[in-house]
Amino acid sequence: HLTGDIHAVTAANNLLAAQMDARIFHEQTQKDGPLYDRLVPKLKGVRKFSPIQLRRLQKLGIKKTDPDSLTDEERTKFARLNIDPKKVMWNRVVDLNDRYLRKITIGQSPTEKGFTRETSFDIAVASEIMAILALGTNVEDIKKRLASMVVALDTSGDPVTADDLGMTGALMVLLRDAFEPTLMQSLEGTPVLVHTGP
């Protein structure tokens, strides 16, 4: 894996894809109340929004910070991303060019309850995450860019981002060792800084 950067990008990209598909599945199989309860569970009898959930509330124009104070309509608005499975733009990636993965069907297991969709794999170095890692100016800039990646459109045609899925922090953790270039050496012994992908 040379520097490990491509592996980190692959893991981050595919984690985001898996979370998005899990969110689509749970929204299709759960009512609003239980879905909200799973997103904002009571811990020791108390509900609390995480910082990323507070950002989502702000984006939605909901100015409340107490999870129990949301109306039923606000809870539904917060809990449901309403991702349109036909408008998903985020593909999984793999670090090789496998033509048979250019179009696949996912969700065929009986546990997925018949919710299938067509998707595909891209090559890992073509991931938007790789571009962000290569072009980001600092850690805060990378975090901001990761948060705003559009992964799909909802049923109203509005963009759904990585931050809407609550994934920005997890992506940052997976990429933390790939933020800086790696000092290596050529076959002739010359020092070389290697960063991101080709």
C-alpha positions in Angstrom: 0.0 0.0 0.0 3.1 2.3 -0.2 2.2 5.3 2.0 -1.2 4.0 3.0 -3.0 7.1 1.6 -4.9 5.2 -1.1 -6.0 2.6 1.5 -7.2 5.4 3.8 -9.2 7.1 1.0 -10.8 3.7 0.1 -11.8 3.0 3.7 -13.3 6.6 4.1 -15.1 6.5 0.7 -16.6 3.1 1.3 -17.6 3.9 4.9 -19.6 6.9 3.6 -21.2 4.7 0.9 -22.2 2.1 3.5 -23.6 4.7 5.9 -25.7 6.2 3.1 -27.1 2.8 2.1 -27.8 2.0 5.8 -29.6 5.3 6.2 -31.8 4.7 3.1 -32.6 1.2 4.5 -33.5 2.4 8.0 -35.7 5.3 6.6 -37.6 2.9 4.4 -38.2 0.4 7.2 -38.9 2.5 10.3 -41.5 5.0 11.4 -40.6 8.6 12.3 -40.6 8.1 16.1 -38.3 5.0 16.3 -36.0 6.5 13.7 -35.6 9.7 15.7 -35.1 7.7 18.9 -32.3 5.8 17.3 -30.6 8.9 16.0 -30.9 10.8 19.4 -31.1 8.0 22.0 -31.6 8.5 25.7 -28.3 7.9 27.6 -28.9 7.5 31.4 -32.4 9.0 30.8 -31.1 12.1 29.0 -31.1 13.0 25.3 -28.5 15.2 23.8 -27.7 16.4 20.3 -24.1 15.9 19.1 -22.3 18.8 17.5 -22.8 17.4 14.0 -26.6 17.0 14.8 -26.7 20.6 15.9 -25.2 21.7 12.6 -28.0 19.7 10.8 -30.6 21.5 12.9 -29.1 24.8 12.0 -29.1 23.9 8.3 -32.8 23.0 8.6 -33.5 26.4 10.3 -34.5 24.7 13.6 -33.2 26.9 16.5 -33.7 24.4 19.3 -31.0 22.5 21.2 -33.1 20.3 23.5 -34.0 17.0 21.6 -37.2 16.7 23.6 -38.5 20.1 22.6 -38.8 19.4 18.9 -42.3 19.1 17.5 -43.3 15.9 15.6 -42.8 17.8 12.3 -39.4 19.0 13.3 -38.4 15.5 14.5 -39.4 14.1 11.1 -37.6 16.9 9.2 -34.4 16.2 11.3 -34.5 12.4 11.1 -35.4 11.9 7.5 -33.0 12.7 4.7 -35.4 11.2 2.1 -32.5 10.2 -0.2 -33.8 9.3 -3.7 -32.1 5.9 -4.5 -32.2 6.8 -8.2 -30.2 10.0 -7.5 -27.3 8.6 -5.5 -24.0 10.0 -6.9 -21.6 8.4 -4.4 -20.0 5.1 -5.6 -17.8 2.7 -3.7 -14.1 2.5 -4.7 -11.5 -0.2 -5.1 -7.8 0.2 -6.0 -7.8 -1.6 -9.3 -9.6 -1.3 -12.6 -12.2 -4.1 -12.6 -14.5 -3.7 -15.5 -17.1 -6.1 -14.0 -17.6 -3.7 -11.1 -18.6 -0.8 -13.3 -22.3 -1.7 -12.8 -23.6 -3.8 -9.9 -26.8 -4.4 -8.0 -26.6 -4.1 -4.2 -29.1 -5.1 -1.5 -29.8 -8.6 -2.8 -29.6 -10.3 0.6 -32.9 -11.3 2.2 -32.0 -9.1 5.2 -32.2 -6.1 3.0 -36.0 -6.7 2.5 -36.0 -6.3 -1.3 -34.5 -2.8 -1.3 -32.0 -3.1 -4.1 -30.4 -0.5 -6.3 -27.9 -0.3 -9.1 -24.5 1.3 -8.4 -20.9 0.9 -9.4 -17.3 1.0 -8.2 -14.8 3.7 -9.2 -11.0 3.4 -9.0 -9.9 4.7 -5.6 -7.7 7.5 -6.8 -10.7 9.0 -8.6 -12.6 9.5 -5.3 -13.6 13.0 -4.4 -12.0 12.3 -1.1 -8.6 11.8 -2.8 -9.0 15.2 -4.5 -9.9 16.9 -1.2 -6.9 15.3 0.5 -4.6 16.4 -2.3 -6.0 20.0 -2.6 -6.9 20.8 1.0 -4.8 23.6 2.4 -5.0 22.5 6.1 -6.9 20.1 8.4 -9.8 22.6 8.9 -10.1 23.1 5.1 -10.2 19.4 4.5 -12.9 18.9 7.2 -15.0 21.7 5.6 -14.7 20.2 2.2 -15.5 16.6 3.4 -18.6 17.9 5.2 -19.9 19.6 2.0 -19.4 16.6 -0.4 -22.8 15.9 -2.1 -23.5 12.2 -2.0 -27.1 12.2 -3.4 -30.2 14.2 -4.0 -33.3 13.9 -1.8 -36.8 13.3 -3.2 -37.2 17.1 -3.6 -34.0 17.4 -5.6 -32.0 19.1 -2.8 -28.4 17.9 -2.1 -27.6 15.5 0.7 -24.1 15.9 2.1 -21.6 13.8 4.1 -22.4 16.2 7.0 -26.1 15.4 6.7 -25.2 11.8 7.2 -23.2 12.6 10.3 -20.0 11.3 8.7 -17.5 14.2 8.8 -15.8 13.2 12.1 -15.5 9.5 11.1 -13.9 10.5 7.7 -11.4 12.7 9.5 -10.4 9.9 11.8 -9.8 7.5 8.9 -7.8 10.1 7.0 -5.7 11.5 9.8 -2.5 9.7 8.9 -2.8 10.7 5.3 -3.0 14.5 5.9 0.8 14.9 5.7 3.2 13.8 3.0 5.2 10.7 3.6 9.0 10.8 3.5 10.4 8.0 1.3 13.5 7.4 -0.8 14.1 6.6 -4.4 16.0 3.5 -5.5 19.1 5.8 -5.7 18.6 6.9 -2.1 17.3 10.3 -2.8 14.7 11.6 -0.3 11.2 12.0 -1.8 8.0 13.4 -0.3 5.0 11.3 -1.5 1.4 12.6 -0.9 -2.0 11.2 -1.9 -2.4 9.4 -5.2 -1.4 9.7 -8.8 
